[in-house]
Amino acid sequence: MTAGARVAASAVICDAANALLANRLSPGAVVALYSAKGSEVDTARIDGFARGRGLVVAYPRVIAKERQLAFHAVTLDELAPSRFGLREPNADAPGVALTDIAAFMVPGLGFDRSGGRIGWGRGHYDATLAVASPDALRVGLAYEFQLIEHVAREAHDVALHIIITEVSTHMVV
């Protein structure tokens, strides 16, 4: 995708995610976003929408030698460059319990229509989603070309509920 096409597609994907959040979450609920790495769907548009609706926005931080991510209630401006090309909250930023997160927006390299996801290979999101609230909405944000026929899954992989692309929204459950 060209940079311009990626920006346009990200806007469409984020608008669909925003509509989903508007229908599913009440003010005060926590939504977990990510700061886009490379060509991932940019979630800044979701951040602005969520804050405008009174939602709490949290961003992940990788903890050394741990698989589970830690989430912190911060603004985009408070994210700092980190390892793996990520922008993350500082360790002393206000933390958010995984069980308090009502919706997770999840990046990835590839997705299938049954909720399978290929990540960056470290298993952070799978480990995190496995201990999050079972009621938390798990949403994959992807470009249409990232949808593949089948993602091979292992026992520790956690399926997503919804995959949103610039073309359609795939409801898994």
mmCIF file of the C-alpha atoms, coordinates in Angstrom:
data_MODEL
# 
_entry.id   MODEL 
# 
loop_
_atom_site.group_PDB 
_atom_site.id 
_atom_site.type_symbol 
_atom_site.label_atom_id 
_atom_site.label_alt_id 
_atom_site.label_comp_id 
_atom_site.label_asym_id 
_atom_site.label_entity_id 
_atom_site.label_seq_id 
_atom_site.pdbx_PDB_ins_code 
_atom_site.Cartn_x 
_atom_site.Cartn_y 
_atom_site.Cartn_z 
_atom_site.occupancy 
_atom_site.B_iso_or_equiv 
_atom_site.pdbx_formal_charge 
_atom_site.auth_seq_id 
_atom_site.auth_comp_id 
_atom_site.auth_asym_id 
_atom_site.auth_atom_id 
_atom_site.pdbx_PDB_model_num 
ATOM 1   C CA . MET A 1 1   ? 0.000   0.000   0.000  1.00 0.00 ? 1   MET A CA 1 
ATOM 2   C CA . THR A 1 2   ? 1.122   3.522   -0.611 1.00 0.00 ? 2   THR A CA 1 
ATOM 3   C CA . ALA A 1 3   ? 1.381   5.797   2.407  1.00 0.00 ? 3   ALA A CA 1 
ATOM 4   C CA . GLY A 1 4   ? -1.687  7.726   1.246  1.00 0.00 ? 4   GLY A CA 1 
ATOM 5   C CA . ALA A 1 5   ? -3.752  4.570   0.768  1.00 0.00 ? 5   ALA A CA 1 
ATOM 6   C CA . ARG A 1 6   ? -2.682  3.353   4.206  1.00 0.00 ? 6   ARG A CA 1 
ATOM 7   C CA . VAL A 1 7   ? -3.766  6.643   5.826  1.00 0.00 ? 7   VAL A CA 1 
ATOM 8   C CA . ALA A 1 8   ? -7.150  6.496   4.066  1.00 0.00 ? 8   ALA A CA 1 
ATOM 9   C CA . ALA A 1 9   ? -7.684  2.831   4.966  1.00 0.00 ? 9   ALA A CA 1 
ATOM 10  C CA . SER A 1 10  ? -6.694  3.467   8.600  1.00 0.00 ? 10  SER A CA 1 
ATOM 11  C CA . ALA A 1 11  ? -9.328  6.219   8.817  1.00 0.00 ? 11  ALA A CA 1 
ATOM 12  C CA . VAL A 1 12  ? -12.054 3.878   7.524  1.00 0.00 ? 12  VAL A CA 1 
ATOM 13  C CA . ILE A 1 13  ? -10.970 1.092   9.902  1.00 0.00 ? 13  ILE A CA 1 
ATOM 14  C CA . CYS A 1 14  ? -10.875 3.475   12.866 1.00 0.00 ? 14  CYS A CA 1 
ATOM 15  C CA . ASP A 1 15  ? -14.316 4.894   12.039 1.00 0.00 ? 15  ASP A CA 1 
ATOM 16  C CA . ALA A 1 16  ? -15.731 1.355   12.066 1.00 0.00 ? 16  ALA A CA 1 
ATOM 17  C CA . ALA A 1 17  ? -13.980 0.648   15.372 1.00 0.00 ? 17  ALA A CA 1 
ATOM 18  C CA . ASN A 1 18  ? -15.350 3.904   16.790 1.00 0.00 ? 18  ASN A CA 1 
ATOM 19  C CA . ALA A 1 19  ? -18.901 2.909   15.811 1.00 0.00 ? 19  ALA A CA 1 
ATOM 20  C CA . LEU A 1 20  ? -18.355 -0.433  17.545 1.00 0.00 ? 20  LEU A CA 1 
ATOM 21  C CA . LEU A 1 21  ? -17.098 1.266   20.715 1.00 0.00 ? 21  LEU A CA 1 
ATOM 22  C CA . ALA A 1 22  ? -20.011 3.724   20.672 1.00 0.00 ? 22  ALA A CA 1 
ATOM 23  C CA . ASN A 1 23  ? -22.457 0.801   20.576 1.00 0.00 ? 23  ASN A CA 1 
ATOM 24  C CA . ARG A 1 24  ? -20.703 -1.445  23.089 1.00 0.00 ? 24  ARG A CA 1 
ATOM 25  C CA . LEU A 1 25  ? -19.003 0.706   25.746 1.00 0.00 ? 25  LEU A CA 1 
ATOM 26  C CA . SER A 1 26  ? -20.333 3.208   28.264 1.00 0.00 ? 26  SER A CA 1 
ATOM 27  C CA . PRO A 1 27  ? -18.426 6.264   29.521 1.00 0.00 ? 27  PRO A CA 1 
ATOM 28  C CA . GLY A 1 28  ? -15.772 5.246   32.028 1.00 0.00 ? 28  GLY A CA 1 
ATOM 29  C CA . ALA A 1 29  ? -15.055 1.915   30.344 1.00 0.00 ? 29  ALA A CA 1 
ATOM 30  C CA . VAL A 1 30  ? -11.428 1.178   29.455 1.00 0.00 ? 30  VAL A CA 1 
ATOM 31  C CA . VAL A 1 31  ? -10.314 0.603   25.868 1.00 0.00 ? 31  VAL A CA 1 
ATOM 32  C CA . ALA A 1 32  ? -6.805  -0.710  25.204 1.00 0.00 ? 32  ALA A CA 1 
ATOM 33  C CA . LEU A 1 33  ? -5.150  0.689   22.092 1.00 0.00 ? 33  LEU A CA 1 
ATOM 34  C CA . TYR A 1 34  ? -1.654  0.360   20.677 1.00 0.00 ? 34  TYR A CA 1 
ATOM 35  C CA . SER A 1 35  ? 0.672   2.891   19.120 1.00 0.00 ? 35  SER A CA 1 
ATOM 36  C CA . ALA A 1 36  ? 1.115   1.811   15.509 1.00 0.00 ? 36  ALA A CA 1 
ATOM 37  C CA . LYS A 1 37  ? 4.470   0.294   14.596 1.00 0.00 ? 37  LYS A CA 1 
ATOM 38  C CA . GLY A 1 38  ? 5.539   0.683   10.983 1.00 0.00 ? 38  GLY A CA 1 
ATOM 39  C CA . SER A 1 39  ? 2.590   0.160   8.667  1.00 0.00 ? 39  SER A CA 1 
ATOM 40  C CA . GLU A 1 40  ? 0.095   -1.056  11.288 1.00 0.00 ? 40  GLU A CA 1 
ATOM 41  C CA . VAL A 1 41  ? -3.346  0.550   11.408 1.00 0.00 ? 41  VAL A CA 1 
ATOM 42  C CA . ASP A 1 42  ? -2.915  3.901   13.161 1.00 0.00 ? 42  ASP A CA 1 
ATOM 43  C CA . THR A 1 43  ? -5.188  4.058   16.231 1.00 0.00 ? 43  THR A CA 1 
ATOM 44  C CA . ALA A 1 44  ? -4.822  7.800   16.960 1.00 0.00 ? 44  ALA A CA 1 
ATOM 45  C CA . ARG A 1 45  ? -8.291  8.433   15.507 1.00 0.00 ? 45  ARG A CA 1 
ATOM 46  C CA . ILE A 1 46  ? -9.760  5.873   17.939 1.00 0.00 ? 46  ILE A CA 1 
ATOM 47  C CA . ASP A 1 47  ? -7.910  7.527   20.816 1.00 0.00 ? 47  ASP A CA 1 
ATOM 48  C CA . GLY A 1 48  ? -9.500  10.910  20.100 1.00 0.00 ? 48  GLY A CA 1 
ATOM 49  C CA . PHE A 1 49  ? -12.968 9.442   19.641 1.00 0.00 ? 49  PHE A CA 1 
ATOM 50  C CA . ALA A 1 50  ? -12.765 7.317   22.806 1.00 0.00 ? 50  ALA A CA 1 
ATOM 51  C CA . ARG A 1 51  ? -11.631 10.208  24.974 1.00 0.00 ? 51  ARG A CA 1 
ATOM 52  C CA . GLY A 1 52  ? -14.408 12.378  23.530 1.00 0.00 ? 52  GLY A CA 1 
ATOM 53  C CA . ARG A 1 53  ? -16.963 9.734   24.608 1.00 0.00 ? 53  ARG A CA 1 
ATOM 54  C CA . GLY A 1 54  ? -15.575 9.587   28.148 1.00 0.00 ? 54  GLY A CA 1 
ATOM 55  C CA . LEU A 1 55  ? -13.744 6.283   27.760 1.00 0.00 ? 55  LEU A CA 1 
ATOM 56  C CA . VAL A 1 56  ? -10.439 5.627   29.506 1.00 0.00 ? 56  VAL A CA 1 
ATOM 57  C CA . VAL A 1 57  ? -7.649  4.891   27.021 1.00 0.00 ? 57  VAL A CA 1 
ATOM 58  C CA . ALA A 1 58  ? -4.773  2.605   27.963 1.00 0.00 ? 58  ALA A CA 1 
ATOM 59  C CA . TYR A 1 59  ? -1.606  1.677   26.071 1.00 0.00 ? 59  TYR A CA 1 
ATOM 60  C CA . PRO A 1 60  ? 0.588   -1.416  26.496 1.00 0.00 ? 60  PRO A CA 1 
ATOM 61  C CA . ARG A 1 61  ? 4.117   -1.703  27.785 1.00 0.00 ? 61  ARG A CA 1 
ATOM 62  C CA . VAL A 1 62  ? 6.348   -4.738  27.324 1.00 0.00 ? 62  VAL A CA 1 
ATOM 63  C CA . ILE A 1 63  ? 7.901   -5.888  30.595 1.00 0.00 ? 63  ILE A CA 1 
ATOM 64  C CA . ALA A 1 64  ? 11.334  -7.503  30.319 1.00 0.00 ? 64  ALA A CA 1 
ATOM 65  C CA . LYS A 1 65  ? 11.226  -11.314 30.622 1.00 0.00 ? 65  LYS A CA 1 
ATOM 66  C CA . GLU A 1 66  ? 7.409   -11.294 30.865 1.00 0.00 ? 66  GLU A CA 1 
ATOM 67  C CA . ARG A 1 67  ? 4.888   -12.299 28.214 1.00 0.00 ? 67  ARG A CA 1 
ATOM 68  C CA . GLN A 1 68  ? 1.923   -10.374 29.600 1.00 0.00 ? 68  GLN A CA 1 
ATOM 69  C CA . LEU A 1 69  ? 1.691   -6.728  28.662 1.00 0.00 ? 69  LEU A CA 1 
ATOM 70  C CA . ALA A 1 70  ? 1.146   -4.029  31.282 1.00 0.00 ? 70  ALA A CA 1 
ATOM 71  C CA . PHE A 1 71  ? -1.388  -1.318  30.396 1.00 0.00 ? 71  PHE A CA 1 
ATOM 72  C CA . HIS A 1 72  ? -1.275  2.297   31.483 1.00 0.00 ? 72  HIS A CA 1 
ATOM 73  C CA . ALA A 1 73  ? -3.780  5.149   31.194 1.00 0.00 ? 73  ALA A CA 1 
ATOM 74  C CA . VAL A 1 74  ? -1.764  7.745   29.250 1.00 0.00 ? 74  VAL A CA 1 
ATOM 75  C CA . THR A 1 75  ? -2.133  10.086  26.293 1.00 0.00 ? 75  THR A CA 1 
ATOM 76  C CA . LEU A 1 76  ? -0.397  9.615   22.962 1.00 0.00 ? 76  LEU A CA 1 
ATOM 77  C CA . ASP A 1 77  ? 1.981   12.442  23.897 1.00 0.00 ? 77  ASP A CA 1 
ATOM 78  C CA . GLU A 1 78  ? 3.115   10.498  26.958 1.00 0.00 ? 78  GLU A CA 1 
ATOM 79  C CA . LEU A 1 79  ? 4.309   7.492   24.935 1.00 0.00 ? 79  LEU A CA 1 
ATOM 80  C CA . ALA A 1 80  ? 8.081   7.222   24.585 1.00 0.00 ? 80  ALA A CA 1 
ATOM 81  C CA . PRO A 1 81  ? 10.248  5.303   22.085 1.00 0.00 ? 81  PRO A CA 1 
ATOM 82  C CA . SER A 1 82  ? 11.092  1.834   23.348 1.00 0.00 ? 82  SER A CA 1 
ATOM 83  C CA . ARG A 1 83  ? 12.519  -1.477  22.145 1.00 0.00 ? 83  ARG A CA 1 
ATOM 84  C CA . PHE A 1 84  ? 11.134  -3.356  19.148 1.00 0.00 ? 84  PHE A CA 1 
ATOM 85  C CA . GLY A 1 85  ? 10.331  -0.008  17.487 1.00 0.00 ? 85  GLY A CA 1 
ATOM 86  C CA . LEU A 1 86  ? 7.425   0.573   19.877 1.00 0.00 ? 86  LEU A CA 1 
ATOM 87  C CA . ARG A 1 87  ? 6.183   3.682   21.657 1.00 0.00 ? 87  ARG A CA 1 
ATOM 88  C CA . GLU A 1 88  ? 5.163   2.819   25.198 1.00 0.00 ? 88  GLU A CA 1 
ATOM 89  C CA . PRO A 1 89  ? 4.085   4.389   28.485 1.00 0.00 ? 89  PRO A CA 1 
ATOM 90  C CA . ASN A 1 90  ? 6.647   4.843   31.230 1.00 0.00 ? 90  ASN A CA 1 
ATOM 91  C CA . ALA A 1 91  ? 6.604   2.241   33.997 1.00 0.00 ? 91  ALA A CA 1 
ATOM 92  C CA . ASP A 1 92  ? 5.469   4.831   36.558 1.00 0.00 ? 92  ASP A CA 1 
ATOM 93  C CA . ALA A 1 93  ? 2.392   5.902   34.544 1.00 0.00 ? 93  ALA A CA 1 
ATOM 94  C CA . PRO A 1 94  ? -1.000  5.049   36.106 1.00 0.00 ? 94  PRO A CA 1 
ATOM 95  C CA . GLY A 1 95  ? -1.610  1.335   35.626 1.00 0.00 ? 95  GLY A CA 1 
ATOM 96  C CA . VAL A 1 96  ? -4.808  -0.341  34.505 1.00 0.00 ? 96  VAL A CA 1 
ATOM 97  C CA . ALA A 1 97  ? -5.681  -3.882  35.613 1.00 0.00 ? 97  ALA A CA 1 
ATOM 98  C CA . LEU A 1 98  ? -6.150  -6.296  32.707 1.00 0.00 ? 98  LEU A CA 1 
ATOM 99  C CA . THR A 1 99  ? -9.500  -7.341  34.163 1.00 0.00 ? 99  THR A CA 1 
ATOM 100 C CA . ASP A 1 100 ? -10.700 -3.705  33.979 1.00 0.00 ? 100 ASP A CA 1 
ATOM 101 C CA . ILE A 1 101 ? -10.204 -3.450  30.212 1.00 0.00 ? 101 ILE A CA 1 
ATOM 102 C CA . ALA A 1 102 ? -13.516 -3.694  28.348 1.00 0.00 ? 102 ALA A CA 1 
ATOM 103 C CA . ALA A 1 103 ? -12.096 -3.766  24.803 1.00 0.00 ? 103 ALA A CA 1 
ATOM 104 C CA . PHE A 1 104 ? -8.712  -4.532  23.276 1.00 0.00 ? 104 PHE A CA 1 
ATOM 105 C CA . MET A 1 105 ? -7.754  -3.199  19.837 1.00 0.00 ? 105 MET A CA 1 
ATOM 106 C CA . VAL A 1 106 ? -5.104  -5.629  18.610 1.00 0.00 ? 106 VAL A CA 1 
ATOM 107 C CA . PRO A 1 107 ? -2.517  -5.275  15.828 1.00 0.00 ? 107 PRO A CA 1 
ATOM 108 C CA . GLY A 1 108 ? -1.098  -8.113  13.775 1.00 0.00 ? 108 GLY A CA 1 
ATOM 109 C CA . LEU A 1 109 ? 0.563   -9.244  10.575 1.00 0.00 ? 109 LEU A CA 1 
ATOM 110 C CA . GLY A 1 110 ? -2.225  -11.535 9.388  1.00 0.00 ? 110 GLY A CA 1 
ATOM 111 C CA . PHE A 1 111 ? -5.752  -12.516 10.392 1.00 0.00 ? 111 PHE A CA 1 
ATOM 112 C CA . ASP A 1 112 ? -8.401  -15.007 9.366  1.00 0.00 ? 112 ASP A CA 1 
ATOM 113 C CA . ARG A 1 113 ? -12.182 -14.671 9.468  1.00 0.00 ? 113 ARG A CA 1 
ATOM 114 C CA . SER A 1 114 ? -12.491 -17.041 12.418 1.00 0.00 ? 114 SER A CA 1 
ATOM 115 C CA . GLY A 1 115 ? -10.513 -14.797 14.771 1.00 0.00 ? 115 GLY A CA 1 
ATOM 116 C CA . GLY A 1 116 ? -7.038  -16.220 14.198 1.00 0.00 ? 116 GLY A CA 1 
ATOM 117 C CA . ARG A 1 117 ? -4.122  -13.815 14.307 1.00 0.00 ? 117 ARG A CA 1 
ATOM 118 C CA . ILE A 1 118 ? -0.454  -13.824 13.417 1.00 0.00 ? 118 ILE A CA 1 
ATOM 119 C CA . GLY A 1 119 ? 1.457   -11.381 15.586 1.00 0.00 ? 119 GLY A CA 1 
ATOM 120 C CA . TRP A 1 120 ? 5.116   -10.452 15.759 1.00 0.00 ? 120 TRP A CA 1 
ATOM 121 C CA . GLY A 1 121 ? 6.010   -13.830 17.260 1.00 0.00 ? 121 GLY A CA 1 
ATOM 122 C CA . ARG A 1 122 ? 6.590   -13.056 20.916 1.00 0.00 ? 122 ARG A CA 1 
ATOM 123 C CA . GLY A 1 123 ? 3.120   -14.033 22.185 1.00 0.00 ? 123 GLY A CA 1 
ATOM 124 C CA . HIS A 1 124 ? 2.517   -10.885 24.247 1.00 0.00 ? 124 HIS A CA 1 
ATOM 125 C CA . TYR A 1 125 ? -1.090  -10.352 23.163 1.00 0.00 ? 125 TYR A CA 1 
ATOM 126 C CA . ASP A 1 126 ? -2.035  -14.026 23.503 1.00 0.00 ? 126 ASP A CA 1 
ATOM 127 C CA . ALA A 1 127 ? -0.616  -14.164 27.041 1.00 0.00 ? 127 ALA A CA 1 
ATOM 128 C CA . THR A 1 128 ? -2.363  -10.912 27.924 1.00 0.00 ? 128 THR A CA 1 
ATOM 129 C CA . LEU A 1 129 ? -5.753  -11.793 26.451 1.00 0.00 ? 129 LEU A CA 1 
ATOM 130 C CA . ALA A 1 130 ? -5.657  -15.184 28.175 1.00 0.00 ? 130 ALA A CA 1 
ATOM 131 C CA . VAL A 1 131 ? -5.829  -13.497 31.601 1.00 0.00 ? 131 VAL A CA 1 
ATOM 132 C CA . ALA A 1 132 ? -8.002  -10.519 30.679 1.00 0.00 ? 132 ALA A CA 1 
ATOM 133 C CA . SER A 1 133 ? -11.685 -10.443 31.510 1.00 0.00 ? 133 SER A CA 1 
ATOM 134 C CA . PRO A 1 134 ? -13.526 -13.099 29.498 1.00 0.00 ? 134 PRO A CA 1 
ATOM 135 C CA . ASP A 1 135 ? -16.120 -10.404 28.725 1.00 0.00 ? 135 ASP A CA 1 
ATOM 136 C CA . ALA A 1 136 ? -13.538 -8.079  27.145 1.00 0.00 ? 136 ALA A CA 1 
ATOM 137 C CA . LEU A 1 137 ? -14.069 -7.454  23.450 1.00 0.00 ? 137 LEU A CA 1 
ATOM 138 C CA . ARG A 1 138 ? -11.066 -8.527  21.339 1.00 0.00 ? 138 ARG A CA 1 
ATOM 139 C CA . VAL A 1 139 ? -10.870 -6.616  18.049 1.00 0.00 ? 139 VAL A CA 1 
ATOM 140 C CA . GLY A 1 140 ? -8.247  -7.072  15.348 1.00 0.00 ? 140 GLY A CA 1 
ATOM 141 C CA . LEU A 1 141 ? -7.490  -4.011  13.211 1.00 0.00 ? 141 LEU A CA 1 
ATOM 142 C CA . ALA A 1 142 ? -6.172  -4.929  9.770  1.00 0.00 ? 142 ALA A CA 1 
ATOM 143 C CA . TYR A 1 143 ? -6.003  -3.962  6.143  1.00 0.00 ? 143 TYR A CA 1 
ATOM 144 C CA . GLU A 1 144 ? -8.026  -6.186  3.831  1.00 0.00 ? 144 GLU A CA 1 
ATOM 145 C CA . PHE A 1 145 ? -4.866  -7.635  2.277  1.00 0.00 ? 145 PHE A CA 1 
ATOM 146 C CA . GLN A 1 146 ? -3.879  -8.969  5.708  1.00 0.00 ? 146 GLN A CA 1 
ATOM 147 C CA . LEU A 1 147 ? -6.836  -11.368 5.732  1.00 0.00 ? 147 LEU A CA 1 
ATOM 148 C CA . ILE A 1 148 ? -5.745  -14.879 4.857  1.00 0.00 ? 148 ILE A CA 1 
ATOM 149 C CA . GLU A 1 149 ? -7.671  -18.111 4.485  1.00 0.00 ? 149 GLU A CA 1 
ATOM 150 C CA . HIS A 1 150 ? -6.426  -19.797 7.650  1.00 0.00 ? 150 HIS A CA 1 
ATOM 151 C CA . VAL A 1 151 ? -4.137  -18.939 10.547 1.00 0.00 ? 151 VAL A CA 1 
ATOM 152 C CA . ALA A 1 152 ? -2.565  -21.990 12.173 1.00 0.00 ? 152 ALA A CA 1 
ATOM 153 C CA . ARG A 1 153 ? -3.237  -21.895 15.890 1.00 0.00 ? 153 ARG A CA 1 
ATOM 154 C CA . GLU A 1 154 ? -1.522  -23.361 18.892 1.00 0.00 ? 154 GLU A CA 1 
ATOM 155 C CA . ALA A 1 155 ? -3.116  -24.135 22.262 1.00 0.00 ? 155 ALA A CA 1 
ATOM 156 C CA . HIS A 1 156 ? -2.024  -20.801 23.767 1.00 0.00 ? 156 HIS A CA 1 
ATOM 157 C CA . ASP A 1 157 ? -3.447  -18.650 20.927 1.00 0.00 ? 157 ASP A CA 1 
ATOM 158 C CA . VAL A 1 158 ? -6.471  -16.540 21.867 1.00 0.00 ? 158 VAL A CA 1 
ATOM 159 C CA . ALA A 1 159 ? -9.051  -15.885 19.154 1.00 0.00 ? 159 ALA A CA 1 
ATOM 160 C CA . LEU A 1 160 ? -10.365 -12.415 18.423 1.00 0.00 ? 160 LEU A CA 1 
ATOM 161 C CA . HIS A 1 161 ? -14.086 -11.621 18.384 1.00 0.00 ? 161 HIS A CA 1 
ATOM 162 C CA . ILE A 1 162 ? -14.073 -9.164  15.501 1.00 0.00 ? 162 ILE A CA 1 
ATOM 163 C CA . ILE A 1 163 ? -11.730 -8.280  12.638 1.00 0.00 ? 163 ILE A CA 1 
ATOM 164 C CA . ILE A 1 164 ? -12.187 -4.817  11.140 1.00 0.00 ? 164 ILE A CA 1 
ATOM 165 C CA . THR A 1 165 ? -10.728 -3.912  7.746  1.00 0.00 ? 165 THR A CA 1 
ATOM 166 C CA . GLU A 1 166 ? -11.327 -0.982  5.420  1.00 0.00 ? 166 GLU A CA 1 
ATOM 167 C CA . VAL A 1 167 ? -13.675 -3.216  3.408  1.00 0.00 ? 167 VAL A CA 1 
ATOM 168 C CA . SER A 1 168 ? -15.761 -4.968  6.074  1.00 0.00 ? 168 SER A CA 1 
ATOM 169 C CA . THR A 1 169 ? -16.226 -6.014  9.663  1.00 0.00 ? 169 THR A CA 1 
ATOM 170 C CA . HIS A 1 170 ? -15.955 -9.745  10.305 1.00 0.00 ? 170 HIS A CA 1 
ATOM 171 C CA . MET A 1 171 ? -17.909 -10.819 13.386 1.00 0.00 ? 171 MET A CA 1 
ATOM 172 C CA . VAL A 1 172 ? -16.429 -14.048 14.721 1.00 0.00 ? 172 VAL A CA 1 
ATOM 173 C CA . VAL A 1 173 ? -18.778 -14.549 17.672 1.00 0.00 ? 173 VAL A CA 1 
# 
